Amino acid sequence: MTATTTRPTNRIGLTTQDYQGGTSTLCAGCGHNSITSQIISACYDLSLDPASVIKMSGIGCSSKTPAYFLGRSFGFNTLHGRMPSVSTGAMLANRTMTAIGVSGDGDTGSIGFGQFKHMMRRNVPMVYIVENNGVYGLTKGQHSATADVGQHLKYAGTNSLPPIDICAEAIAADCGFVARSFSGDAKQLRELIKAAISYEGTAVIDIISPCVTFNNEDDSSKSYAYGKDKEERIQDIQFIQSFEEVVVDYEPGSEQIVKLHDGPTIKLRKLTREYDATDRWAAIKLLEESRNADIFVTGLIHINESRPTLQQTMSLIDEPLAYQTEAQLRPSRAAFAAVMAEF
Amino acid sequence: MTSHDTVVSAPIIDPSIPIINDFSLVVATENGSGSQTANNTLIRAIFKMGVPVSGKNLFPSNISGLPTWYTIRVSHQGYAARREYSEILVAYNPRTSDEDLSKLPAGGVCIHPADMKFTTPRSDVVYYPVPVKDFLKEIAPPQHLRDYIINMSYVGVVTQLFNISRDEIESALMHHFNGKRKAVDLNLRMVDLAIAHTVASLPKQDPFRVEPLDKTAGKILIDGNTAAGIGAVVGGVGIVAWYPITPSTSLVDAITEYAPKLRPAVDDKVNYAIIQAEDELAAAGMIVGAGWAGVRAMTATSGPGLSLMNEFGGLAHFAEVPIVIWDIMRMGPSTGLPTRVSQGDILSAYYLGHGDSQHICLLPGDMSECFSFAGTAFDLAERFQTPVLVLSDLDLGMNNWMTAPFEYPETPFDRGKILHTASFEQFLADHDNKWGRYRDVDGDGITYRTIPGNQHPRAGWLGRGTGHNEQAVYSERSEDWQRNMERLSRKLETARTHVPAPVVDARAGATVGIIGYGSTSDAIAEARDQLRAQGIETSSMRLRSLPLNDEVRAFVAAFDVVYVVELNQDSQMLQLLCAHAPKHAGNLAPVNLCDGLPLTATFITNRILAHRASAQK
Ligand SMILES: Cc1ncc(C[n+]2csc(CCOP(=O)(O)OP(=O)(O)O)c2C)c(N)n1
Ligand code: SF4
Ligand SMILES: [Mg+2]
């Protein structure tokens, strides 16, 4: 795993090349591709060992993307809407892995909605990215459940049902890491992904990711134009690794420092509004207000590190279950005899 | 063919000729009235007297109030199947007492609360009234235990009338209450009152007796779900994901109960996870994720849950992920008859998925197979990197059966062709540095598998339901798709010779064959004895797995008529047999029933006799 070129390497000696996957087959300009790039950058920056990552997805254009990053890692492109359950099983089987999951708004907001909620309720450790374009890309342009009222699509017509807000659902489900971003906001996205990977439980990032083929008209709230025009960052976010020094640059009260379990830090610098990302109620208010005011807020909406992960709840051993040997899995003869004696 | 063709039927009982260790007793109560303790006490006491005994609970889908029947069969021959009739009735449910009474054969026995009124009393049965209310007054049990104690009154009467050992009743209660003397004594007081009353006021007028034998020594009584739960823990289960559904729930309950005893926590931490999912779809997804990541993962469900697992069944087959699904079959769709037995999931289980997927299915036929197939299922799932379905049923799963104690397994786990970091390195060295997740290097259709955690930079692969080539890379090329499907077929052929072979009992001079599987085995064995008594010798084959092998084809070919015994409407196994032995499909004749009850020997015998009679016309 040594770099033979002059390309820069990270702390474990890998180049960005080592974090690439296969060539994307998505449409040129698809927002999903930008997210793939930021996943690659974030993993490189974190010096993640690709062998310690599992890439998960459901079904959709968005769910195809795990084939396009971290080609060395194991992964599973599962069933439509079922990434949460498969990831739950995988993360119970091997708690030492880092799971990075990619889903779509159809995959998460419709067919997989129940699993999505239950995964958060269980606090399965994984990064759960929703590449949200308000439309079913892969099946060619139907409205998804995150489509805004009035969203107009060429074949599907005008949507008149209210949208599901992925972040609001995550907060309602007691998810401890809830963020929203825009695929056109590379820097924020990268910092959020790094923070999400470093977070211990379920980390949901709802990313507006325009579908250039089916839903990129300027009046769509999932278009590039809208994102560029309406995005309001609630904070300036900086992810600081555990070995880096946290420099406090600003006057007191203008920064919120969130220390994560393993030592890294998220530094949130105040922009226009007062906002405390650890306050769940404030998060609900923010989402409700911005929705009514037609503002596209992005950033770390909520963070709470108090909930135990599923593996902790289940009192699992620290080692991966998948690597337990027969000697560890077979009951002793004495224990077996004692049980048989009960009958 | 209906039961009008009955040839073997209930005998007339002559009270002057003793009937020893060969009769059935049915206890009619209300669901939720706590009769299970009383019935288990009777069964265990008879069993401990060395007399073969079996119990079947015919209960409604209801928490309390609806009628329930529990049949206890005492059989010195060791027959454990349900019988069409019981000679002895414990009529403790006023709402069904008339109907229950009408079903007694002439000369039968009716034990009932003294204040019970029958609208159409019969003069050809023996009555033993029990002054339950008087007993209650005397004992005055706490209100919440009242129903339990009431039921102990019939335990006392039955004990005295039929010569069951009172000491064994006490031991059975000690076993049930884990040695809690106070609980045992309260129950025993009722038993003893009833015994004393029987001695004093109920002179024996019937021929039925239990006499001690030595036919149960060293045996245990257990239900199939408990056996399977213990088997799974012994078999190295890592993750159990499930959603509650009768009659599979008690299998997971058994894992929950026995895992801490068999694989105790170290520093309060355990090496297994039992997770109640939000539905069967999620349960299937969880075990697919766990199996893919390298753990022995299983679920337990029943028909409706299996339907929900369909899409995952297809995915796991195609992405080649080892999982184990226990299907404790019950009757019908949706709620169907959820507390009644069936073998109705054979086809849906075998073909689980979107089509073009045939799965390894195991068909346990007794308690020791419920236990051992739990481990076998994991071995086969990992060997063949595929779903394995274990098709048990409500009768096997929830009723008590006599069995030899289970043996500690002496064969090591078969983890199949799995490569970890070092073995992967070695594999590359041995194979020209070539590896593909779906490359068939051994020609048996089974490829080599790596799991997350493997550190080798080439070990990773992306599991998927989409078309893929041998490198597990997305491919829509027809040749890749076709080659992969052909390999999967080859894998099935390899499996055919590895799965548990059928058990054949060939008898000299046999003119007909009988094929059966699962919970009908006891009824078949008894029916064969009945047929022999009628001059018809049979050979039998008990199927223990799918896919079917050559031996099965040869058996079908060997007789002019081969009866296929099963508990479903569409003769599902017969359909698979027709496809497997098309040249001899004409030999196959269905002996199938879809009435929700455990099969009886007389049904099989009469159906076969009627079929032969009509063939001769
Ligand atoms: C069970 C099932 N139903 C339907 C489909 C068809 N299907 C594939 S992708 C998709 C929608 C994907 O939408 P989304 O999750 O928003 O992803 P996008 O393509 O927009 O990124 C559907 C309905 C399927 N693959 N599986
Ligand atoms: S259809 Fe839309 S979502 Fe799919 S790849 Fe093209 S632009 Fe992206
Ligand atoms: Mg979409």
Short mmCIF file of C-alpha atoms and ligand atoms in Angstrom, two decimals, chain A residues 26-27 30 32 61 133 137-138 211-214, ligand 2:
data_model
loop_
_atom_site.label_atom_id
_atom_site.label_comp_id
_atom_site.label_asym_id
_atom_site.label_seq_id
_atom_site.Cartn_x
_atom_site.Cartn_y
_atom_site.Cartn_z
CA LEU A 26 -24.60 8.28 -13.98
CA CYS A 27 -25.61 11.23 -16.16
CA CYS A 30 -25.79 14.44 -11.76
CA HIS A 32 -24.80 12.25 -6.98
CA CYS A 61 -29.21 5.98 -9.30
CA ASN A 133 -33.41 14.93 -5.82
CA GLY A 137 -34.17 9.00 -11.23
CA LEU A 138 -33.67 5.36 -12.12
CA CYS A 211 -31.21 15.19 -11.02
CA VAL A 212 -30.17 17.04 -14.16
CA THR A 213 -32.23 14.76 -16.35
CA PHE A 214 -35.60 14.80 -14.61
S1 SF4 C 2 -31.38 10.19 -14.00
FE1 SF4 C 2 -31.04 11.86 -12.59
S2 SF4 C 2 -30.45 10.87 -10.70
FE2 SF4 C 2 -30.19 9.37 -12.31
S3 SF4 C 2 -28.08 9.59 -12.96
FE3 SF4 C 2 -29.28 10.88 -14.28
S4 SF4 C 2 -29.22 12.85 -13.30
FE4 SF4 C 2 -28.59 11.39 -11.78
#
